[in-house]
XYZ file of C-alpha atoms in Angstrom:
694
model
C 36.050 -13.785 10.296
C 33.759 -12.748 13.117
C 31.041 -10.156 13.277
C 31.103 -7.131 15.519
C 28.785 -5.106 17.712
C 27.167 -2.463 15.533
C 24.467 0.006 16.548
C 23.762 -2.049 19.629
C 23.129 -5.236 17.661
C 25.446 -8.203 17.635
C 25.439 -11.160 15.304
C 28.246 -13.502 14.380
C 28.899 -14.310 10.746
C 31.697 -16.740 9.983
C 33.063 -16.305 6.476
C 34.566 -19.539 5.168
C 36.702 -19.262 2.047
C 40.024 -20.427 0.651
C 40.439 -16.962 -0.849
C 41.578 -13.738 0.717
C 40.711 -10.259 -0.544
C 43.117 -9.282 -3.337
C 43.643 -6.425 -5.774
C 41.598 -3.421 -4.673
C 39.130 -5.579 -2.709
C 40.778 -4.824 0.696
C 40.535 -1.074 0.072
C 36.933 -1.362 -1.120
C 35.911 -3.466 1.904
C 37.621 -1.104 4.337
C 36.083 1.997 2.735
C 32.559 0.547 2.761
C 32.737 -0.676 6.356
C 34.304 2.586 7.578
C 31.607 4.596 5.824
C 28.786 2.637 7.456
C 30.397 2.769 10.880
C 30.814 6.526 10.579
C 27.061 6.891 10.156
C 26.634 6.925 6.363
C 23.350 5.290 5.455
C 23.972 4.482 1.775
C 27.149 3.422 -0.031
C 27.755 2.231 -3.586
C 30.212 -0.411 -4.773
C 31.073 0.116 -8.428
C 32.678 -3.174 -9.356
C 33.655 -4.270 -12.836
C 32.527 -7.644 -14.122
C 34.690 -10.416 -12.673
C 36.155 -8.298 -9.856
C 34.575 -10.386 -7.100
C 31.728 -8.124 -5.964
C 29.997 -11.022 -4.178
C 33.132 -11.791 -2.160
C 33.385 -8.122 -1.217
C 29.731 -8.180 -0.149
C 30.417 -11.266 1.990
C 33.322 -9.552 3.740
C 31.216 -6.466 4.459
C 28.466 -8.661 5.945
C 30.974 -10.506 8.129
C 32.598 -7.328 9.434
C 29.382 -5.406 10.134
C 27.717 -8.360 11.836
C 24.200 -7.318 10.851
C 21.318 -9.446 9.589
C 21.309 -8.849 5.853
C 18.752 -8.624 3.066
C 20.178 -9.047 -0.446
C 17.798 -7.988 -3.224
C 18.207 -8.993 -6.863
C 16.030 -8.052 -9.815
C 15.400 -11.596 -11.068
C 15.227 -15.158 -9.783
C 18.193 -16.469 -11.729
C 20.605 -13.873 -10.353
C 19.109 -14.322 -6.892
C 19.747 -18.059 -7.210
C 23.382 -17.450 -8.092
C 23.849 -15.105 -5.131
C 22.113 -17.556 -2.826
C 24.434 -20.382 -3.877
C 27.571 -18.251 -3.480
C 26.615 -16.793 -0.090
C 25.618 -20.231 1.163
C 29.146 -21.374 0.335
C 30.696 -18.367 2.087
C 28.527 -18.734 5.227
C 27.866 -22.468 5.695
C 27.397 -22.118 9.470
C 24.938 -19.234 9.250
C 21.315 -19.057 8.136
C 21.378 -18.178 4.434
C 17.822 -18.285 3.141
C 15.978 -17.665 -0.110
C 12.821 -15.606 -0.669
C 11.353 -15.215 -4.159
C 7.926 -15.368 -5.746
C 6.580 -18.899 -5.259
C 4.590 -19.088 -8.483
C 5.573 -21.412 -11.321
C 2.659 -19.936 -13.205
C 0.803 -16.776 -12.269
C -2.137 -15.071 -13.899
C -3.210 -12.086 -11.784
C -6.826 -11.236 -11.243
C -7.915 -8.577 -13.729
C -10.898 -7.086 -15.480
C -10.982 -5.607 -18.982
C -14.017 -3.287 -19.200
C -13.731 -2.774 -22.963
C -14.543 -6.428 -23.634
C -16.316 -7.234 -20.364
C -13.703 -9.881 -19.720
C -12.947 -10.993 -16.189
C -9.747 -12.953 -15.733
C -9.763 -14.867 -12.507
C -6.533 -15.237 -10.592
C -4.898 -18.491 -11.542
C -1.601 -19.801 -10.335
C 0.541 -22.819 -9.739
C 2.459 -22.555 -6.488
C 5.861 -24.175 -6.249
C 5.696 -25.915 -2.888
C 9.462 -25.991 -2.469
C 9.810 -22.246 -2.970
C 6.942 -21.727 -0.541
C 8.919 -23.821 1.961
C 11.963 -21.644 1.385
C 9.902 -18.481 1.955
C 8.565 -19.846 5.220
C 12.088 -20.928 6.186
C 13.273 -17.350 5.628
C 10.731 -15.833 8.018
C 11.279 -18.671 10.498
C 15.016 -17.920 10.514
C 14.353 -14.214 11.093
C 12.122 -15.057 14.045
C 14.504 -17.506 15.694
C 18.039 -16.438 14.726
C 20.243 -13.370 14.515
C 22.863 -14.566 11.999
C 20.542 -14.424 8.996
C 21.166 -13.552 5.353
C 18.071 -13.500 3.118
C 18.572 -13.448 -0.651
C 15.376 -12.156 -2.220
C 13.874 -10.954 -5.455
C 11.881 -7.719 -5.505
C 8.884 -9.803 -4.382
C 10.104 -8.996 -0.866
C 8.390 -5.585 -1.096
C 4.953 -7.184 -1.620
C 2.454 -7.481 1.203
C 2.864 -10.269 3.725
C 1.068 -11.151 6.929
C 1.576 -9.230 10.155
C 4.865 -10.151 11.889
C 3.204 -9.437 15.228
C 0.424 -11.967 14.552
C 2.993 -14.427 13.174
C 5.163 -14.211 16.298
C 2.089 -14.400 18.531
C 1.085 -17.731 16.988
C 4.385 -19.562 17.430
C 3.909 -22.913 19.131
C 6.620 -23.369 21.773
C 7.251 -26.896 23.074
C 9.498 -28.053 25.948
C 10.206 -31.495 27.315
C 8.399 -31.850 30.634
C 5.709 -29.246 29.892
C 2.039 -30.052 30.397
C 0.504 -29.700 26.928
C -2.423 -32.073 26.230
C -2.240 -33.682 22.828
C -5.771 -32.558 21.836
C -4.970 -28.972 22.802
C -1.776 -29.052 20.746
C -3.666 -30.365 17.705
C -6.205 -27.540 18.028
C -3.317 -25.077 18.268
C -1.731 -26.517 15.116
C -5.010 -26.160 13.222
C -5.191 -22.524 14.378
C -1.795 -21.858 12.759
C -2.982 -23.430 9.458
C -1.647 -26.977 9.804
C -3.931 -29.730 8.489
C -4.283 -33.212 9.891
C -3.170 -35.925 7.460
C -2.562 -39.404 8.821
C -1.618 -40.836 5.415
C 0.958 -38.529 3.792
C 3.852 -36.558 5.255
C 3.217 -33.304 3.431
C 4.590 -29.913 4.506
C 2.140 -28.019 6.686
C 0.473 -31.185 8.057
C 0.516 -33.330 11.189
C -0.510 -36.877 12.085
C -1.538 -38.452 15.358
C -0.887 -42.049 16.386
C -1.551 -42.945 19.995
C 0.733 -40.906 22.248
C 2.851 -39.734 19.315
C 2.227 -36.584 17.289
C 4.312 -35.984 14.143
C 4.397 -32.433 12.780
C 5.772 -31.604 9.321
C 6.477 -27.857 9.296
C 5.962 -25.934 6.087
C 9.484 -24.499 6.350
C 11.521 -27.693 6.865
C 12.259 -30.960 5.084
C 12.361 -32.730 8.426
C 9.535 -33.516 10.796
C 9.121 -33.002 14.542
C 8.031 -35.972 16.647
C 6.342 -35.170 19.952
C 5.948 -38.104 22.333
C 3.542 -37.767 25.264
C 3.212 -39.459 28.613
C -0.329 -38.582 29.502
C -0.601 -34.818 29.027
C 3.125 -34.230 29.500
C 5.642 -33.888 26.655
C 8.093 -36.744 27.223
C 10.454 -36.207 24.252
C 11.058 -34.038 21.185
C 12.831 -35.422 18.122
C 13.733 -34.334 14.623
C 12.821 -37.155 12.238
C 13.145 -38.124 8.591
C 9.597 -37.838 7.152
C 10.110 -40.809 4.835
C 11.666 -43.363 7.188
C 10.646 -41.969 10.581
C 14.274 -42.335 11.685
C 15.332 -40.068 14.540
C 17.895 -37.505 13.399
C 18.232 -35.467 16.584
C 16.748 -35.152 20.067
C 16.295 -31.788 21.768
C 14.802 -30.232 24.886
C 12.699 -27.529 23.266
C 11.570 -26.300 19.860
C 9.304 -23.731 18.269
C 6.879 -24.533 15.456
C 6.089 -21.563 13.216
C 2.759 -21.099 11.361
C 2.266 -22.965 8.095
C 1.303 -19.767 6.235
C 2.348 -16.132 6.362
C -1.232 -14.851 6.599
C -2.419 -16.064 9.997
C -4.648 -14.495 12.645
C -5.264 -15.326 16.285
C -8.786 -16.664 16.781
C -9.735 -13.750 19.043
C -8.917 -11.271 16.257
C -10.957 -12.960 13.526
C -14.424 -11.863 14.660
C -13.667 -8.099 14.939
C -11.664 -8.256 11.689
C -14.600 -9.854 9.869
C -16.889 -7.135 11.214
C -14.542 -4.453 9.840
C -14.591 -6.104 6.410
C -18.372 -6.462 6.394
C -18.815 -2.835 7.485
C -16.609 -1.711 4.605
C -18.611 -3.962 2.269
C -21.947 -2.442 3.314
C -20.615 1.091 2.819
C -19.207 0.250 -0.600
C -22.369 -1.609 -1.694
C -24.476 1.411 -0.720
C -22.132 3.639 -2.718
C -22.406 1.423 -5.805
C -26.202 1.193 -5.516
C -26.341 4.984 -5.245
C -24.509 5.105 -8.594
C -27.047 2.612 -10.031
C -24.282 -0.023 -10.337
C -26.536 -2.837 -9.146
C -24.598 -5.658 -10.809
C -21.346 -4.461 -9.268
C -22.978 -4.142 -5.844
C -24.407 -7.676 -5.976
C -21.113 -9.105 -7.199
C -19.197 -7.467 -4.349
C -21.667 -8.594 -1.689
C -21.652 -12.244 -2.825
C -17.864 -12.531 -2.993
C -17.130 -10.724 0.272
C -19.807 -12.577 2.230
C -18.527 -15.949 1.029
C -14.908 -15.087 1.893
C -15.830 -13.944 5.389
C -17.823 -17.107 6.008
C -14.732 -19.126 5.073
C -12.589 -17.004 7.359
C -14.962 -17.562 10.278
C -15.077 -21.318 9.740
C -11.476 -22.240 8.891
C -9.463 -19.100 9.664
C -8.410 -18.659 6.041
C -9.922 -17.927 2.622
C -8.711 -17.789 -0.943
C -7.343 -14.335 -1.705
C -7.056 -13.447 1.996
C -4.237 -11.059 1.124
C -6.830 -8.715 -0.439
C -8.290 -8.187 3.036
C -4.935 -7.743 4.754
C -5.565 -4.094 5.609
C -8.825 -4.435 7.591
C -7.827 -7.841 8.964
C -4.673 -6.408 10.515
C -6.435 -3.244 11.639
C -4.200 -1.001 9.524
C -5.470 2.425 8.485
C -6.504 2.864 4.860
C -3.565 3.798 2.676
C -0.926 2.654 5.151
C 1.966 0.620 3.839
C 1.640 -3.167 3.876
C 3.608 -5.523 6.079
C 6.414 -7.137 4.092
C 9.352 -9.457 4.630
C 11.345 -6.408 5.716
C 9.134 -6.048 8.802
C 10.390 -9.444 10.015
C 13.945 -8.077 10.237
C 15.192 -6.637 13.537
C 16.294 -3.033 13.765
C 19.762 -2.335 12.462
C 19.956 -4.626 9.444
C 21.876 -4.226 6.203
C 20.224 -4.121 2.778
C 22.322 -4.936 -0.292
C 20.767 -4.046 -3.648
C 22.533 -6.089 -6.321
C 22.662 -4.785 -9.900
C 21.151 -1.627 -8.478
C 20.959 0.134 -11.847
C 18.183 -2.360 -12.722
C 16.781 -3.317 -9.313
C 16.051 0.181 -7.983
C 14.026 1.280 -11.065
C 12.156 -2.032 -10.843
C 11.245 -1.319 -7.222
C 10.077 2.170 -8.214
C 7.849 0.890 -11.003
C 6.050 -1.970 -9.240
C 3.638 0.134 -7.200
C 2.001 1.987 -10.099
C 1.488 -1.119 -12.244
C -0.159 -3.022 -9.412
C -2.419 -0.127 -8.453
C -3.700 0.443 -12.001
C -4.933 -3.155 -12.238
C -6.600 -3.136 -8.809
C -8.356 0.209 -9.336
C -10.315 -1.374 -12.189
C -11.260 -4.354 -9.998
C -12.510 -2.002 -7.276
C -14.435 0.200 -9.683
C -16.394 -2.738 -11.121
C -17.202 -4.444 -7.825
C -14.750 -7.323 -7.878
C -12.854 -6.087 -4.831
C -13.306 -3.807 -1.836
C -11.420 -0.487 -1.869
C -9.200 -1.837 0.918
C -7.795 -4.350 -1.607
C -5.691 -1.432 -2.845
C -3.688 -1.822 0.373
C -2.641 -5.317 -0.754
C 0.235 -3.969 -2.760
C 3.976 -3.609 -3.008
C 5.574 -0.756 -1.137
C 6.200 2.402 -3.093
C 9.774 3.622 -3.388
C 9.608 6.143 -0.545
C 8.179 3.483 1.784
C 10.923 1.087 0.731
C 13.633 3.621 1.481
C 11.961 4.442 4.780
C 12.214 0.908 6.209
C 15.477 -0.451 4.821
C 18.030 1.386 6.958
C 21.679 0.812 5.988
C 22.002 0.172 2.254
C 24.758 -0.990 -0.075
C 24.236 -0.663 -3.835
C 26.376 -2.847 -6.102
C 26.689 -2.472 -9.848
C 29.218 -2.186 -12.640
C 27.204 0.809 -13.867
C 25.575 2.695 -10.988
C 22.853 5.078 -12.132
C 22.068 8.660 -11.065
C 19.676 7.373 -8.384
C 22.525 5.661 -6.542
C 24.624 8.786 -6.906
C 21.912 10.930 -5.357
C 21.498 8.563 -2.417
C 25.068 7.452 -1.773
C 27.380 10.033 -3.339
C 30.670 8.946 -4.888
C 30.973 5.177 -5.266
C 33.718 2.950 -3.946
C 35.373 1.569 -7.074
C 36.657 -1.962 -7.554
C 38.267 -2.389 -10.956
C 41.057 -4.910 -10.323
C 40.232 -8.529 -11.090
C 41.844 -11.258 -8.963
C 42.857 -12.986 -12.214
C 44.607 -9.898 -13.531
C 42.415 -9.926 -16.664
C 41.962 -6.514 -18.275
C 38.788 -4.943 -19.576
C 38.176 -5.995 -23.185
C 39.608 -4.099 -26.144
C 36.901 -2.051 -27.895
C 36.831 -1.590 -31.673
C 34.449 0.453 -33.827
C 33.767 -0.881 -37.331
C 31.472 0.463 -40.074
C 27.916 -0.782 -40.534
C 28.530 -1.633 -44.170
C 29.043 -5.362 -44.540
C 28.696 -5.822 -40.729
C 27.226 -9.301 -41.182
C 30.054 -10.452 -43.437
C 32.594 -9.037 -41.016
C 30.799 -10.715 -38.111
C 30.867 -14.082 -39.875
C 34.624 -13.809 -40.359
C 35.156 -12.933 -36.690
C 32.929 -15.776 -35.507
C 34.901 -18.268 -37.585
C 38.195 -16.994 -36.133
C 36.851 -17.485 -32.619
C 35.537 -20.930 -33.504
C 38.985 -21.973 -34.699
C 40.378 -20.911 -31.306
C 37.564 -22.792 -29.520
C 36.189 -19.545 -28.125
C 32.566 -18.374 -27.999
C 30.821 -15.295 -29.346
C 27.892 -13.196 -28.143
C 26.017 -11.017 -30.615
C 23.434 -8.410 -29.633
C 20.710 -7.175 -31.959
C 17.924 -4.635 -31.547
C 14.886 -6.865 -32.168
C 13.745 -10.432 -31.583
C 13.067 -10.861 -35.304
C 16.603 -9.829 -36.188
C 18.029 -12.255 -33.632
C 15.970 -15.131 -35.025
C 16.671 -14.302 -38.674
C 20.404 -13.838 -38.097
C 20.564 -17.113 -36.204
C 18.846 -18.943 -39.070
C 21.193 -17.328 -41.623
C 24.345 -18.265 -39.713
C 23.107 -21.819 -39.247
C 22.500 -22.102 -42.998
C 26.128 -21.235 -43.730
C 27.458 -23.781 -41.251
C 27.950 -21.730 -38.083
C 26.600 -23.364 -34.937
C 24.486 -20.747 -33.245
C 21.282 -20.132 -31.280
C 19.224 -17.134 -30.261
C 18.048 -16.014 -26.836
C 15.322 -13.516 -25.975
C 12.366 -12.969 -23.637
C 10.148 -15.542 -25.366
C 12.512 -18.302 -24.306
C 11.392 -19.997 -21.074
C 13.630 -19.940 -18.017
C 14.242 -23.672 -18.346
C 15.333 -23.401 -21.974
C 17.350 -20.256 -21.225
C 19.507 -22.065 -18.694
C 19.959 -25.016 -21.058
C 21.041 -22.687 -23.880
C 23.610 -20.908 -21.712
C 25.011 -24.203 -20.509
C 25.166 -25.436 -24.096
C 27.221 -22.397 -25.074
C 29.715 -23.077 -22.301
C 29.915 -26.775 -23.211
C 30.611 -25.861 -26.860
C 27.421 -27.462 -28.130
C 27.378 -24.353 -30.313
C 29.705 -21.370 -30.749
C 27.617 -18.222 -31.165
C 24.692 -16.899 -29.132
C 22.522 -14.080 -30.478
C 20.345 -12.071 -28.111
C 18.970 -8.681 -27.183
C 18.724 -7.310 -23.649
C 19.165 -10.649 -21.900
C 22.861 -10.542 -22.648
C 23.466 -7.497 -20.460
C 23.953 -8.609 -16.890
C 24.246 -11.744 -14.844
C 25.887 -14.048 -17.352
C 29.069 -15.723 -16.168
C 30.572 -17.033 -19.407
C 34.389 -17.120 -19.255
C 34.588 -18.875 -22.648
C 33.271 -15.772 -24.464
C 36.123 -14.014 -26.265
C 34.080 -11.669 -28.456
C 30.988 -9.550 -27.975
C 29.629 -7.994 -31.166
C 27.101 -5.166 -30.940
C 25.186 -4.681 -34.186
C 23.823 -1.220 -34.968
C 25.653 0.227 -31.988
C 24.932 3.825 -33.023
C 21.143 3.457 -32.706
C 20.930 5.499 -29.518
C 18.281 4.280 -27.081
C 17.710 1.980 -24.123
C 19.459 -1.006 -25.705
C 22.384 1.149 -26.801
C 22.659 3.430 -23.765
C 25.968 3.812 -21.978
C 24.772 1.477 -19.196
C 23.690 -1.225 -21.641
C 26.909 -0.969 -23.646
C 29.097 -1.238 -20.535
C 27.127 -4.223 -19.234
C 27.214 -5.903 -22.642
C 30.956 -5.354 -22.973
C 31.406 -6.926 -19.549
C 30.417 -10.326 -20.966
C 33.861 -10.425 -22.616
C 35.711 -9.322 -19.481
C 36.396 -12.856 -18.220
C 38.523 -13.879 -21.211
C 42.238 -13.196 -21.620
C 41.703 -12.002 -25.217
C 38.315 -10.413 -24.623
C 37.193 -8.030 -27.372
C 34.157 -5.903 -28.153
C 33.240 -4.820 -31.676
C 30.782 -1.958 -32.064
C 29.341 -1.804 -35.572
C 28.464 1.842 -36.198
C 28.811 4.654 -38.731
C 29.082 7.288 -36.027
C 30.275 7.384 -32.444
C 27.362 8.329 -30.219
C 27.724 9.959 -26.811
C 26.945 6.611 -25.152
C 29.578 4.848 -27.231
C 32.180 7.514 -26.433
C 31.521 7.343 -22.691
C 31.663 3.545 -22.737
C 34.930 3.545 -24.726
C 36.529 6.182 -22.464
C 35.539 4.314 -19.299
C 36.841 0.998 -20.642
C 40.154 2.561 -21.653
C 40.543 4.212 -18.243
C 39.869 0.911 -16.473
C 42.400 -0.879 -18.702
C 45.000 1.754 -17.814
C 44.440 1.293 -14.058
C 44.468 -2.491 -14.393
C 47.668 -2.534 -16.463
C 49.438 -0.243 -13.964
C 48.378 -2.459 -11.075
C 49.562 -5.619 -12.841
C 52.966 -4.053 -13.603
C 53.408 -2.754 -10.071
C 52.605 -6.132 -8.519
C 54.180 -8.394 -11.132
C 50.857 -9.980 -12.058
C 50.455 -11.971 -15.248
C 46.779 -12.286 -16.234
C 45.611 -15.877 -16.011
C 42.745 -17.722 -17.642
C 39.605 -18.374 -15.639
C 39.014 -22.073 -15.138
C 35.391 -22.484 -14.142
C 33.849 -25.922 -14.036
C 30.697 -26.520 -16.043
C 28.502 -28.328 -13.569
C 25.372 -30.182 -14.496
C 23.435 -27.736 -12.363
C 23.855 -24.081 -11.639
C 24.700 -24.924 -8.053
C 25.978 -27.982 -6.300
C 23.419 -30.420 -4.956
C 23.254 -29.808 -1.221
C 24.671 -26.340 -1.237
C 21.670 -24.956 -3.058
C 19.515 -27.870 -4.199
C 16.469 -25.671 -4.071
C 17.962 -23.323 -6.600
C 18.703 -26.094 -9.076
C 15.495 -28.062 -8.858
C 12.880 -25.522 -8.059
C 14.086 -22.029 -8.960
C 16.213 -22.259 -12.061
C 14.560 -25.627 -12.819
C 17.418 -26.918 -14.877
C 16.797 -30.679 -14.645
C 15.975 -32.006 -18.089
C 12.903 -33.912 -16.919
C 11.222 -30.811 -15.429
C 8.348 -29.546 -17.533
C 5.982 -26.626 -16.889
C 2.736 -28.508 -17.453
C 0.455 -25.660 -16.433
C 2.027 -23.262 -18.886
C 1.995 -25.914 -21.605
C -1.745 -26.428 -21.102
C -2.354 -22.688 -21.246
C -0.421 -22.433 -24.512
C -2.264 -25.388 -26.015
C -5.629 -23.889 -25.003
C -4.678 -20.665 -26.746
C -3.636 -22.557 -29.887
C -6.870 -24.586 -29.784
C -8.938 -21.404 -29.686
C -6.995 -19.924 -32.591
C -7.399 -23.119 -34.606
C -11.163 -23.192 -33.960
C -11.515 -19.554 -34.978
C -9.631 -20.284 -38.190
C -11.951 -23.272 -38.742
C -9.054 -25.733 -38.511
C -11.250 -28.144 -36.618
C -9.084 -31.243 -36.955
C -6.125 -29.460 -35.402
C -8.364 -28.000 -32.685
C -9.749 -31.445 -31.868
C -6.259 -32.934 -31.669
C -5.169 -30.179 -29.277
C -8.325 -30.695 -27.236
C -7.529 -34.394 -26.787
C -3.936 -33.632 -25.817
C -5.089 -31.068 -23.244
C -7.530 -33.584 -21.792
C -4.783 -36.201 -21.439
C -2.487 -33.729 -19.662
C -5.197 -32.650 -17.242
C -6.290 -36.198 -16.464
C -2.829 -37.613 -15.983
C -2.031 -38.190 -12.358
C 1.651 -37.315 -12.805
C 2.388 -36.998 -16.525
C 5.950 -35.769 -16.197
C 8.594 -36.372 -13.642
C 9.442 -32.976 -12.189
C 8.404 -30.370 -9.705
C 5.267 -29.046 -11.333
C 2.016 -30.929 -10.946
C -0.935 -30.506 -13.257
C -3.316 -28.094 -11.610
C -6.994 -28.693 -12.256
C -8.350 -25.470 -13.659
C -11.725 -23.880 -13.708
C -13.397 -24.307 -17.062
C -12.785 -21.358 -19.326
C -14.770 -20.580 -22.407
C -13.096 -18.833 -25.271
C -15.402 -16.046 -26.313
C -14.221 -13.563 -28.911
C -14.967 -10.069 -27.706
C -15.136 -7.013 -29.963
C -11.737 -6.307 -31.355
C -10.228 -9.101 -29.241
C -10.239 -12.501 -30.922
C -10.029 -15.291 -28.456
C -10.827 -13.090 -25.452
C -11.453 -15.201 -22.365
C -14.354 -15.124 -19.964
C -15.640 -17.602 -17.479
C -18.576 -19.796 -18.315
C -21.699 -18.632 -16.548
């Protein structure tokens, strides 16, 4: 399926699939494409769980022929979308852009306890490579699909500066080796003649090997005098030539880069702002704050002058790029050409998340500015606000099983997709009394277990989920709980275990709402369904019920003593969808069939989305988040010391020391990051409050 010319822009997307649109997919695809081509800016796809929304999205992308940004509200769902779209478009550039932190502690200051928390993070180098690969693809190709989390609305370096610092190489060009090395250093590559690390280069005689930050392969440049004699793509490990080519472009190793001629005037702008702010603080008799600000800013600018980069450079992005105070930051979206498509997946969650990110970030940074930790211009290092986001995204497609009022206001009536390719109907919904709900649940779980089916149970609190899980285990039911305290690694393992029948019943809270593809689940039980609120809203109930929509005998039991408005609306909608689905099946002679979905050892297949498996979802059993483990052990050590449990504190101390000193204690993607020493100093009303050692 080929792309088309649209709004003066042409890109070719080749959709590869053994499937063809079925059910009401053809009508949905046609309606969405026709709406966009007629000039509508926003459309909504209301697709039930299991109806093939991703396949519909892929067909829309292929027919419109526009570069596409797909935004998801969390990394796991983004990983799933990335894997699926990479399968649909194997000959196009499908890239991945999410937050690159394995561990992230933002810079903050708590005035009440005089506690400064320095920014601390562990960057996942593979995700950083994927982020750089995304911007590199946008610079060099037209057939690009970027799957991103909401981190794509955070500040990034200037696309103009980024494009201006591309290093273009052609066979036969005069480009002295020494000049090329200086150019590579300017775009944040580091010389390393020993290791083939991303973002480095090595020189040996007339050969220069460059290892771009956005690629697993290296580029070998062979010189004859000052002339480029050959260009090759090589395997970094073996040095074997993989491909020869006539020209190539090497992109910067970081997103925040500046041409050398811009650094001096940018530094002067920062220092001028510093002097004005220091004078203001001194006028308010905030001498400590003024001194603190002067020392930090001066040091950072000295680093910028010397090496072209400094830690926390993003906090100076406004004055460095010459943007006016208060103007929106550059983001990934600015790397897209005009006339691109934005798809907001699970829009009922993603759009509110986008709306809320600006205020939370600003509140934290205002405190840092007030107490002299940052310049006022640091406030411009921020995510876009919602109006700015809507102002730069252009054509937009919202997808959700439960579109909210925001989508309705922007896109009007949704295009509905309620027919599943398998013919499976929406689950049957029952309402049962609260009295003896646990006993009734136990009976239903045992029935499902006998049929080798699985059960999901939703509660209102973490404590209830844990207690209920323990109770069911004590009476012989194999079950586990899942909530926000469970790490991403363990979460994936638990979900896989449910599918593999390692246990039969999973108890959770809000995490069971969207994004779980569990065709073995025959029953979803909602405890205390009549407790109206966020967890029992009509949106939450519909999403929760959808977890049983991939099973032939899918059922939902709502335990309640009264039918709330949310319950009634959810029941009515489910019944209406079942009616439409039954009529369609009768008219087309369709017999619903069971979903057969392989349980792979990873969420995605190795080469199709290896990054997702190893570095995003981090499912491999040997992966271990060492940094987070150390942080947890440090917290426990402080608590033990405060409780005068000195033996336990000493044991934890020794274990922490061993982890920090180990060169590579665990096989996996996360390396132990040497941290600044932190003293645990109880502040008033805050046991164990942290502050740096003087």
